[in-house]
Coordinates of C-alpha atoms and ligand atoms in Angstrom, one line a residue:
X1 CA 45.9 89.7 68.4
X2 CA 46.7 92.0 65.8
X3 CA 45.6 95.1 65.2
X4 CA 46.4 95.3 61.5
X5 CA 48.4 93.2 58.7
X6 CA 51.9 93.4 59.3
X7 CA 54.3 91.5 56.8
X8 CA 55.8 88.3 59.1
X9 CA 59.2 87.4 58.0
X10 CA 60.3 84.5 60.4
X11 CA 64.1 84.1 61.6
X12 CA 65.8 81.7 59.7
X13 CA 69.4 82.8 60.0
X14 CA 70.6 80.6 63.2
X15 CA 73.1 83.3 64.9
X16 CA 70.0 85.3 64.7
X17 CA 67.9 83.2 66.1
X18 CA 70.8 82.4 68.8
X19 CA 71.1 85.8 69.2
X20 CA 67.3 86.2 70.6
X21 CA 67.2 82.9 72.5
X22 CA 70.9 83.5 74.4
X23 CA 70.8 87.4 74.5
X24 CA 72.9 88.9 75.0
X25 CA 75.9 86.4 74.2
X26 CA 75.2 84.3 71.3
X27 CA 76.6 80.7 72.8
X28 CA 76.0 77.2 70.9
X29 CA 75.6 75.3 74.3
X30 CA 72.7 78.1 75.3
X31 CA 71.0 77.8 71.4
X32 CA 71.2 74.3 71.1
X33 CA 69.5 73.9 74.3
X34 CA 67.2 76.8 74.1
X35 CA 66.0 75.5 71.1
X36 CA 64.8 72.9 72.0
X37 CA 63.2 73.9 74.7
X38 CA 61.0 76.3 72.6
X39 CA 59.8 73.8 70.1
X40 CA 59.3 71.6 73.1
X41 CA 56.9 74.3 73.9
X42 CA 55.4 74.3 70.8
X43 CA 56.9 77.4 69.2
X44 CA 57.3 77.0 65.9
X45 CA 58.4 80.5 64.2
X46 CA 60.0 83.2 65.6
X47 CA 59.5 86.7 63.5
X48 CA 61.5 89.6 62.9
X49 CA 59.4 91.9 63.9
X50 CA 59.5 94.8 66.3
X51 CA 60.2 98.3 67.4
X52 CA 63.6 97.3 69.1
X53 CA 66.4 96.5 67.0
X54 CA 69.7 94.6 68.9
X55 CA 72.8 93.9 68.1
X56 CA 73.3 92.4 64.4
X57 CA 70.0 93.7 63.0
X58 CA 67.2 91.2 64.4
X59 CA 64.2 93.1 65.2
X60 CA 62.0 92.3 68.5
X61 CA 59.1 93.4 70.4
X62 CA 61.0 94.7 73.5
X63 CA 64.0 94.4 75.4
X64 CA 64.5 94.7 79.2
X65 CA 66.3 93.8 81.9
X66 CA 65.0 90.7 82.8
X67 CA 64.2 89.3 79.3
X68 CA 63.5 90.1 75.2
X69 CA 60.7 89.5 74.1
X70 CA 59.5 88.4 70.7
X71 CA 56.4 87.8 68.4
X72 CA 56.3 84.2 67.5
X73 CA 53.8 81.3 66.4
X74 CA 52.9 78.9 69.2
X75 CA 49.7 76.3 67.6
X76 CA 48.1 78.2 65.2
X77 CA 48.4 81.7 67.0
X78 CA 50.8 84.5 67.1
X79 CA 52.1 85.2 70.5
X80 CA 54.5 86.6 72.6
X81 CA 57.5 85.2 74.1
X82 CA 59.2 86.5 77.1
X83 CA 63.1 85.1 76.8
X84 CA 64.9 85.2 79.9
X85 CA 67.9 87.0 79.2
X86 CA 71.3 85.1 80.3
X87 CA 72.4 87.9 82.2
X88 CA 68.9 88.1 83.9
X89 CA 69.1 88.7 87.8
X90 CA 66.6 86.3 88.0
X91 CA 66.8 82.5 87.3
X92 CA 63.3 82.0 86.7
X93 CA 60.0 83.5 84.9
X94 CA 58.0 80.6 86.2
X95 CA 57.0 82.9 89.4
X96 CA 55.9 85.7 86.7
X97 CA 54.0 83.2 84.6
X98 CA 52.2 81.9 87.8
X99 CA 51.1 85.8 88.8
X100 CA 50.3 86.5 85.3
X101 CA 47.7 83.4 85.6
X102 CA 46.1 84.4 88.8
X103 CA 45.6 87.6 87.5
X104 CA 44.1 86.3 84.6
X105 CA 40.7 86.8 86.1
X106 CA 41.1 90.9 86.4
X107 CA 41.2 90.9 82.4
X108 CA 44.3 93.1 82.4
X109 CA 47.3 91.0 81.6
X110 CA 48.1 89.3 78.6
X111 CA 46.7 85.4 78.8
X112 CA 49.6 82.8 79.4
X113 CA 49.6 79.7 77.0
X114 CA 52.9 77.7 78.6
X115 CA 55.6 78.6 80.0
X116 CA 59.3 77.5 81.2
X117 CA 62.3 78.3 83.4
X118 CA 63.4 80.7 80.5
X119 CA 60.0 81.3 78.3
X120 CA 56.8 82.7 78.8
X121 CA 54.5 82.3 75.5
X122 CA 52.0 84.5 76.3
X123 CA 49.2 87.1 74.2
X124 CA 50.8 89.6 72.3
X125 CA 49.4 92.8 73.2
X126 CA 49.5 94.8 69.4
X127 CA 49.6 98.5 70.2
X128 CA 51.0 101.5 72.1
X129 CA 52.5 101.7 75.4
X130 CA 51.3 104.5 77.9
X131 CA 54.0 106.8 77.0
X132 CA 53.5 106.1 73.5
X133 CA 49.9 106.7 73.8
X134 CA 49.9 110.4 76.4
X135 CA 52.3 111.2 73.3
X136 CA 49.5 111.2 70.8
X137 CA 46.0 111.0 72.5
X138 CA 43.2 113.4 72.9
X139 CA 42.6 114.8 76.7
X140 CA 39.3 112.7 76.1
X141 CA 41.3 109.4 75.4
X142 CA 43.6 110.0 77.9
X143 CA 41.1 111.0 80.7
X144 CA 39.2 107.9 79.6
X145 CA 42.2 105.9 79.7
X146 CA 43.3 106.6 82.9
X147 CA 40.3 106.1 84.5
X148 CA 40.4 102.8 83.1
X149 CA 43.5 102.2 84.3
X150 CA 42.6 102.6 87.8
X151 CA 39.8 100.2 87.3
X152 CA 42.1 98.0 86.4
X153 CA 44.8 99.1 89.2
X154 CA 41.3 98.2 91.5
X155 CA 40.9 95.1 90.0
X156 CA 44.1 93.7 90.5
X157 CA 44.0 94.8 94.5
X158 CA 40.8 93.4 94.8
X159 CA 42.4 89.9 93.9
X160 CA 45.7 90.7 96.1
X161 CA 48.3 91.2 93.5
X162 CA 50.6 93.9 94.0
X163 CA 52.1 95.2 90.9
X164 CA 55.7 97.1 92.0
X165 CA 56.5 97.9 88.6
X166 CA 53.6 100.5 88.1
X167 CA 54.8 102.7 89.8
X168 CA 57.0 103.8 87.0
X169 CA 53.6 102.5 84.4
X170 CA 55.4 104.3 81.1
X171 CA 56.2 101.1 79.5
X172 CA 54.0 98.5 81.7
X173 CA 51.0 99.6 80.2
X174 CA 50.0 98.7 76.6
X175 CA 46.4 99.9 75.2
X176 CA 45.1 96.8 72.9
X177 CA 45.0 98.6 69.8
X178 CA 45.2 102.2 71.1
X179 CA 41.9 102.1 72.7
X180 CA 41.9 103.8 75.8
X181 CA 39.6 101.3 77.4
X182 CA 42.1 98.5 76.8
X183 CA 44.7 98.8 79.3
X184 CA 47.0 95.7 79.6
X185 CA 49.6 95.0 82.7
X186 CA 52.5 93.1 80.4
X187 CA 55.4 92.8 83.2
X188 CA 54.5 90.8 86.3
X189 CA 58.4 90.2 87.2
X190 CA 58.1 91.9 90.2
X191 CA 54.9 91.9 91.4
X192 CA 53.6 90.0 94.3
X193 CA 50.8 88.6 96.5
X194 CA 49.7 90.7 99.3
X195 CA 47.5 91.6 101.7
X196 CA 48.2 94.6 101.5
X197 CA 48.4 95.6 98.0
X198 CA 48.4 99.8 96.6
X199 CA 48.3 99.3 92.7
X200 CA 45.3 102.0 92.7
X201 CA 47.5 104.9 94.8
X202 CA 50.6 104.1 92.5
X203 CA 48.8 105.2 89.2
X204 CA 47.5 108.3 91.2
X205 CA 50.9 108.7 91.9
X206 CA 52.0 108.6 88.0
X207 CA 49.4 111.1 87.3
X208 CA 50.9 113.5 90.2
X209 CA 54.6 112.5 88.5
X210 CA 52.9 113.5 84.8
X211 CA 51.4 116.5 86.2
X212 CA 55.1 117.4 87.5
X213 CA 56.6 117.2 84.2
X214 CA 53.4 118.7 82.2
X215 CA 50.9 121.0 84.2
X216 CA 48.0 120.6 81.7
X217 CA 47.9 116.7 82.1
X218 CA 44.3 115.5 82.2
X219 CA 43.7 119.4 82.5
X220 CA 42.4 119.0 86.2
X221 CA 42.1 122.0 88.7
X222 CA 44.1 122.0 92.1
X223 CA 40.6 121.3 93.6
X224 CA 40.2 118.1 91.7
X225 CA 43.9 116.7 92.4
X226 CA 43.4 117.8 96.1
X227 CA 40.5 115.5 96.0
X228 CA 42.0 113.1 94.6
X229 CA 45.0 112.9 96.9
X230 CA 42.3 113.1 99.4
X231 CA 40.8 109.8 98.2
X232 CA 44.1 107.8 97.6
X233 CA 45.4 108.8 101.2
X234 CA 41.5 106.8 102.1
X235 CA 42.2 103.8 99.7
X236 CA 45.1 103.4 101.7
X237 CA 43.5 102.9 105.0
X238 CA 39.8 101.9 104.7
X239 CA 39.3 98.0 104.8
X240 CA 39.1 96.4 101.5
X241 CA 35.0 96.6 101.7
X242 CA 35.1 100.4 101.1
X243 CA 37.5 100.4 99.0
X244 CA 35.4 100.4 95.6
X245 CA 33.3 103.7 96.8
X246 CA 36.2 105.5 96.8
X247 CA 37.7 104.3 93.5
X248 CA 34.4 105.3 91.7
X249 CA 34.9 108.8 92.9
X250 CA 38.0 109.1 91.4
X251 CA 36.8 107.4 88.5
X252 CA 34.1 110.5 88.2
X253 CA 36.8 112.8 89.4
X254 CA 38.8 111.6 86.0
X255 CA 35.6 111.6 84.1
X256 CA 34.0 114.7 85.0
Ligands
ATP1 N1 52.7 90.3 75.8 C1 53.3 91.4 75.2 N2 52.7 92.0 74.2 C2 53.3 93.0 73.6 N3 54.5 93.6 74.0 C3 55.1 93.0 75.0 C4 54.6 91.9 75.7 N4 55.4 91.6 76.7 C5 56.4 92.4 76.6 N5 56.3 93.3 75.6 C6 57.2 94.4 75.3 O1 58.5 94.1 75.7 C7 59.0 95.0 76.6 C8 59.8 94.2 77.6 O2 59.0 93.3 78.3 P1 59.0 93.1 79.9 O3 58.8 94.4 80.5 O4 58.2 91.9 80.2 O5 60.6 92.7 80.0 P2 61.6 93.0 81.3 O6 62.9 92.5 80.9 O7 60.9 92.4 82.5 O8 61.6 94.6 81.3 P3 62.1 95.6 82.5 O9 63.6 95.5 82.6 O10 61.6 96.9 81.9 O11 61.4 95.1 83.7 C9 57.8 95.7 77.2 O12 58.1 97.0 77.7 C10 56.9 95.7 76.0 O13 57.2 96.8 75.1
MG2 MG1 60.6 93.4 84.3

Protein backbone atom coordinates (compact mmCIF):
# COMPACT_ATOMS: atom_id res chain seq x y z
CA UNK A 1 0.00 0.00 0.00
CA UNK A 2 0.68 3.49 -0.41
CA UNK A 3 0.78 6.01 1.86
CA UNK A 4 0.38 8.90 -0.60
CA UNK A 5 0.43 9.58 -4.49
CA UNK A 6 3.65 9.25 -5.85
CA UNK A 7 4.18 9.84 -9.72
CA UNK A 8 5.03 6.00 -11.22
CA UNK A 9 7.26 6.15 -14.14
CA UNK A 10 7.89 2.45 -15.18
CA UNK A 11 11.29 1.24 -16.71
CA UNK A 12 11.25 1.05 -20.14
CA UNK A 13 14.89 1.54 -21.07
CA UNK A 14 16.10 -2.37 -21.29
CA UNK A 15 19.84 -1.92 -19.90
CA UNK A 16 17.87 -0.43 -17.12
CA UNK A 17 15.74 -2.79 -16.61
CA UNK A 18 18.70 -5.42 -17.05
CA UNK A 19 20.44 -3.49 -14.74
CA UNK A 20 17.78 -4.28 -11.85
CA UNK A 21 17.01 -7.88 -12.79
CA UNK A 22 21.05 -8.98 -13.24
CA UNK A 23 22.51 -6.49 -10.62
CA UNK A 24 25.10 -5.93 -10.31
CA UNK A 25 26.39 -7.02 -13.94
CA UNK A 26 24.13 -6.19 -16.63
CA UNK A 27 24.44 -9.66 -18.78
CA UNK A 28 21.90 -10.50 -21.81
CA UNK A 29 21.88 -14.29 -20.98
CA UNK A 30 20.80 -13.23 -17.11
CA UNK A 31 17.92 -10.41 -18.71
CA UNK A 32 16.63 -12.48 -21.26
CA UNK A 33 16.01 -15.12 -18.79
CA UNK A 34 15.14 -13.02 -15.82
CA UNK A 35 12.61 -11.65 -17.78
CA UNK A 36 10.85 -14.00 -18.35
CA UNK A 37 10.75 -15.39 -15.36
CA UNK A 38 9.08 -12.09 -13.89
CA UNK A 39 6.33 -11.88 -16.37
CA UNK A 40 5.96 -15.63 -15.82
CA UNK A 41 5.22 -14.36 -12.41
CA UNK A 42 2.92 -11.98 -13.42
CA UNK A 43 4.92 -8.76 -13.07
CA UNK A 44 4.11 -6.60 -15.43
CA UNK A 45 5.83 -2.98 -14.71
CA UNK A 46 8.71 -2.28 -12.90
CA UNK A 47 8.99 1.55 -11.58
CA UNK A 48 11.67 3.85 -11.03
CA UNK A 49 11.01 4.60 -7.94
CA UNK A 50 13.06 4.69 -4.77
CA UNK A 51 15.34 6.12 -2.19
CA UNK A 52 18.47 4.13 -3.60
CA UNK A 53 19.95 5.18 -6.69
CA UNK A 54 22.62 2.45 -8.56
CA UNK A 55 24.76 2.59 -11.00
CA UNK A 56 23.41 4.35 -14.31
CA UNK A 57 20.59 6.33 -12.60
CA UNK A 58 17.72 3.71 -12.05
CA UNK A 59 16.10 4.36 -8.84
CA UNK A 60 14.98 1.37 -6.34
CA UNK A 61 13.42 0.74 -3.11
CA UNK A 62 16.59 -0.87 -1.47
CA UNK A 63 19.67 -2.51 -2.00
CA UNK A 64 21.39 -5.21 0.07
CA UNK A 65 23.51 -7.84 0.03
CA UNK A 66 21.41 -10.55 -0.77
CA UNK A 67 19.06 -8.73 -3.25
CA UNK A 68 17.47 -5.15 -4.68
CA UNK A 69 14.47 -4.72 -4.35
CA UNK A 70 11.90 -2.78 -6.41
CA UNK A 71 8.28 -1.39 -6.58
CA UNK A 72 6.53 -3.09 -9.31
CA UNK A 73 2.89 -4.08 -10.55
CA UNK A 74 2.01 -7.75 -10.13
CA UNK A 75 -2.25 -8.17 -11.12
CA UNK A 76 -3.63 -5.12 -10.37
CA UNK A 77 -1.44 -4.15 -7.27
CA UNK A 78 1.74 -2.53 -6.59
CA UNK A 79 4.21 -4.62 -4.80
CA UNK A 80 7.51 -5.37 -3.94
CA UNK A 81 10.04 -7.41 -5.51
CA UNK A 82 13.00 -8.83 -3.84
CA UNK A 83 15.66 -9.59 -6.86
CA UNK A 84 18.24 -11.99 -5.94
CA UNK A 85 21.37 -10.32 -6.72
CA UNK A 86 23.91 -12.39 -9.01
CA UNK A 87 26.55 -12.07 -6.65
CA UNK A 88 24.18 -13.11 -3.77
CA UNK A 89 25.74 -15.67 -1.30
CA UNK A 90 22.73 -17.40 -1.44
CA UNK A 91 21.28 -19.33 -4.41
CA UNK A 92 17.83 -19.10 -3.33
CA UNK A 93 14.93 -16.76 -1.74
CA UNK A 94 12.55 -19.64 -1.88
CA UNK A 95 13.62 -20.53 1.96
CA UNK A 96 12.84 -16.61 2.80
CA UNK A 97 9.55 -16.61 0.90
CA UNK A 98 8.56 -19.93 2.79
CA UNK A 99 9.38 -18.14 6.49
CA UNK A 100 7.86 -14.93 5.33
CA UNK A 101 4.48 -17.18 4.79
CA UNK A 102 4.60 -18.95 8.05
CA UNK A 103 5.01 -15.77 9.65
CA UNK A 104 2.26 -14.42 7.92
CA UNK A 105 -0.04 -15.21 10.81
CA UNK A 106 1.96 -12.75 13.43
CA UNK A 107 0.79 -9.70 11.12
CA UNK A 108 4.32 -8.29 11.00
CA UNK A 109 5.88 -9.16 7.70
CA UNK A 110 4.93 -8.03 4.50
CA UNK A 111 2.29 -10.72 2.75
CA UNK A 112 4.02 -12.89 -0.08
CA UNK A 113 2.01 -13.09 -3.42
CA UNK A 114 4.62 -15.67 -5.47
CA UNK A 115 7.75 -16.17 -5.50
CA UNK A 116 10.82 -17.89 -7.38
CA UNK A 117 14.47 -19.03 -7.14
CA UNK A 118 15.41 -15.34 -7.75
CA UNK A 119 12.05 -13.22 -6.96
CA UNK A 120 9.96 -12.61 -4.16
CA UNK A 121 6.79 -10.35 -5.07
CA UNK A 122 5.71 -9.41 -1.94
CA UNK A 123 3.68 -6.11 -0.08
CA UNK A 124 5.37 -3.11 -0.34
CA UNK A 125 5.75 -1.64 2.93
CA UNK A 126 5.36 2.49 2.09
CA UNK A 127 7.16 4.39 4.88
CA UNK A 128 10.18 4.78 7.15
CA UNK A 129 12.61 2.41 8.45
CA UNK A 130 13.45 2.34 12.29
CA UNK A 131 16.38 4.51 11.89
CA UNK A 132 14.55 6.75 9.75
CA UNK A 133 11.74 6.93 12.10
CA UNK A 134 14.04 7.36 15.95
CA UNK A 135 15.40 10.20 13.55
CA UNK A 136 12.24 12.16 13.57
CA UNK A 137 9.68 10.79 16.10
CA UNK A 138 8.28 12.14 19.31
CA UNK A 139 9.50 10.17 22.67
CA UNK A 140 5.64 9.28 22.61
CA UNK A 141 5.92 7.70 19.10
CA UNK A 142 8.88 6.13 19.73
CA UNK A 143 8.04 4.66 23.22
CA UNK A 144 4.86 3.47 21.57
CA UNK A 145 6.71 2.08 18.77
CA UNK A 146 8.97 0.13 20.55
CA UNK A 147 6.62 -1.44 22.67
CA UNK A 148 4.99 -2.50 19.66
CA UNK A 149 7.82 -3.84 18.34
CA UNK A 150 8.29 -6.16 21.09
CA UNK A 151 4.82 -7.37 20.67
CA UNK A 152 5.68 -8.13 17.57
CA UNK A 153 9.28 -9.61 18.49
CA UNK A 154 6.69 -11.90 20.97
CA UNK A 155 4.65 -12.78 18.35
CA UNK A 156 7.03 -14.09 16.11
CA UNK A 157 8.65 -16.41 19.08
CA UNK A 158 5.41 -17.46 20.01
CA UNK A 159 5.15 -19.11 16.44
CA UNK A 160 8.96 -20.36 16.53
CA UNK A 161 10.59 -18.05 14.10
CA UNK A 162 13.79 -16.66 14.97
CA UNK A 163 14.61 -13.54 13.23
CA UNK A 164 18.83 -13.16 13.30
CA UNK A 165 18.78 -10.06 11.46
CA UNK A 166 17.09 -7.96 14.31
CA UNK A 167 19.55 -7.84 16.18
CA UNK A 168 20.98 -5.11 14.15
CA UNK A 169 16.69 -3.89 13.52
CA UNK A 170 17.91 -0.22 11.99
CA UNK A 171 16.82 -1.10 8.49
CA UNK A 172 14.63 -4.45 9.23
CA UNK A 173 11.95 -2.57 10.60
CA UNK A 174 9.62 -0.43 8.46
CA UNK A 175 6.57 1.54 10.23
CA UNK A 176 3.49 1.27 7.51
CA UNK A 177 3.07 4.77 7.03
CA UNK A 178 5.09 6.09 10.02
CA UNK A 179 2.68 4.92 12.50
CA UNK A 180 4.38 3.62 15.35
CA UNK A 181 1.91 0.92 15.83
CA UNK A 182 2.77 -0.54 12.40
CA UNK A 183 5.97 -2.27 12.68
CA UNK A 184 6.89 -4.59 9.74
CA UNK A 185 9.80 -7.44 9.68
CA UNK A 186 10.82 -7.00 5.73
CA UNK A 187 14.10 -9.33 5.70
CA UNK A 188 13.51 -12.99 6.61
CA UNK A 189 16.97 -14.11 4.78
CA UNK A 190 18.32 -15.27 7.69
CA UNK A 191 15.95 -16.15 9.99
CA UNK A 192 15.01 -19.54 11.06
CA UNK A 193 12.72 -22.06 12.88
CA UNK A 194 13.46 -22.75 16.35
CA UNK A 195 12.69 -24.03 19.40
CA UNK A 196 14.41 -21.91 20.86
CA UNK A 197 13.83 -18.57 19.40
CA UNK A 198 15.07 -14.77 21.31
CA UNK A 199 13.51 -12.18 18.87
CA UNK A 200 11.95 -10.40 22.16
CA UNK A 201 15.72 -10.11 24.11
CA UNK A 202 17.33 -8.96 20.68
CA UNK A 203 15.14 -5.67 20.41
CA UNK A 204 15.90 -5.15 24.26
CA UNK A 205 19.21 -5.46 23.26
CA UNK A 206 18.88 -2.60 20.33
CA UNK A 207 17.33 -0.33 22.92
CA UNK A 208 20.48 -1.04 25.32
CA UNK A 209 22.82 -0.47 21.90
CA UNK A 210 20.49 3.05 21.26
CA UNK A 211 20.81 3.88 24.77
CA UNK A 212 24.83 3.50 24.20
CA UNK A 213 24.97 5.84 21.40
CA UNK A 214 22.12 8.34 22.93
CA UNK A 215 21.56 8.43 26.80
CA UNK A 216 18.10 10.08 26.56
CA UNK A 217 16.60 7.23 24.38
CA UNK A 218 13.07 6.43 25.46
CA UNK A 219 14.12 8.78 28.45
CA UNK A 220 14.06 5.68 30.87
CA UNK A 221 15.72 5.77 34.43
CA UNK A 222 18.59 3.20 35.41
CA UNK A 223 15.75 1.61 37.48
CA UNK A 224 13.55 0.97 34.53
CA UNK A 225 16.42 -0.48 32.23
CA UNK A 226 17.59 -2.61 35.30
CA UNK A 227 14.14 -3.94 35.18
CA UNK A 228 14.04 -4.44 32.11
CA UNK A 229 17.34 -6.38 31.71
CA UNK A 230 15.83 -8.18 34.64
CA UNK A 231 12.88 -9.34 32.58
CA UNK A 232 14.71 -10.25 29.28
CA UNK A 233 17.42 -12.41 31.36
CA UNK A 234 13.58 -14.27 32.48
CA UNK A 235 12.24 -14.46 28.86
CA UNK A 236 15.19 -16.26 28.28
CA UNK A 237 14.72 -19.07 30.60
CA UNK A 238 11.03 -19.37 31.67
CA UNK A 239 9.10 -22.04 29.38
CA UNK A 240 7.24 -20.61 26.67
CA UNK A 241 3.85 -20.48 28.92
CA UNK A 242 5.18 -17.61 31.01
CA UNK A 243 6.63 -16.03 28.61
CA UNK A 244 3.73 -13.46 27.73
CA UNK A 245 3.60 -12.15 31.55
CA UNK A 246 6.79 -11.05 31.31
CA UNK A 247 6.58 -9.32 27.86
CA UNK A 248 3.50 -7.28 29.17
CA UNK A 249 5.72 -5.89 31.86
CA UNK A 250 8.01 -4.62 29.65
CA UNK A 251 5.40 -3.48 27.55
CA UNK A 252 4.22 -1.27 30.70
CA UNK A 253 7.83 -0.63 31.53
CA UNK A 254 7.96 1.10 27.79
CA UNK A 255 4.63 2.61 28.31
CA UNK A 256 4.72 3.94 31.61
N1 LIG B 1 8.47 -5.30 1.18
C1 LIG B 1 9.18 -4.18 1.24
N2 LIG B 1 8.58 -2.98 1.32
C2 LIG B 1 9.32 -1.86 1.38
N3 LIG B 1 10.65 -1.81 1.36
C3 LIG B 1 11.32 -2.96 1.28
C4 LIG B 1 10.62 -4.21 1.22
N4 LIG B 1 11.53 -5.19 1.16
C5 LIG B 1 12.73 -4.60 1.19
N5 LIG B 1 12.63 -3.26 1.25
C6 LIG B 1 13.75 -2.27 1.28
O1 LIG B 1 14.86 -2.83 0.62
C7 LIG B 1 15.98 -2.97 1.52
C8 LIG B 1 16.71 -4.26 1.19
O2 LIG B 1 15.83 -5.36 1.38
P1 LIG B 1 16.29 -6.67 2.12
O3 LIG B 1 16.77 -6.31 3.49
O4 LIG B 1 15.22 -7.69 2.01
O5 LIG B 1 17.54 -7.08 1.18
P2 LIG B 1 18.87 -7.83 1.57
O6 LIG B 1 19.70 -7.91 0.34
O7 LIG B 1 18.53 -9.12 2.24
O8 LIG B 1 19.52 -6.81 2.59
P3 LIG B 1 20.69 -7.06 3.68
O9 LIG B 1 21.98 -7.20 2.94
O10 LIG B 1 20.64 -5.78 4.48
O11 LIG B 1 20.30 -8.28 4.45
C9 LIG B 1 15.37 -2.91 2.92
O12 LIG B 1 16.27 -2.42 3.88
C10 LIG B 1 14.20 -1.97 2.70
O13 LIG B 1 14.62 -0.63 2.78
MG1 LIG C 1 19.13 -9.84 4.08
Amino acid sequence: MLCRDYELKPIVDREKLCKVLCFPRVEEECCFSRLSQIRGLGVVEIYDFGKVVLEGGVRVVGKGHAAVVVLARYNNELVAVKIRRLDSKRDSLEREAELLILAKVSGFVPKVYTYSRDFIVREFIDGPTLKEFIATASLQQLRNGFAKLIEAAYSLDRIGIDINEISRPDTQVIFECGDPLKPRFIDLESARVSHNTSNVTRIIASIMRYRRAYPSFLDLTNEEIEHMLMLAKKYKIVEADSRKGIVERIILTLLR
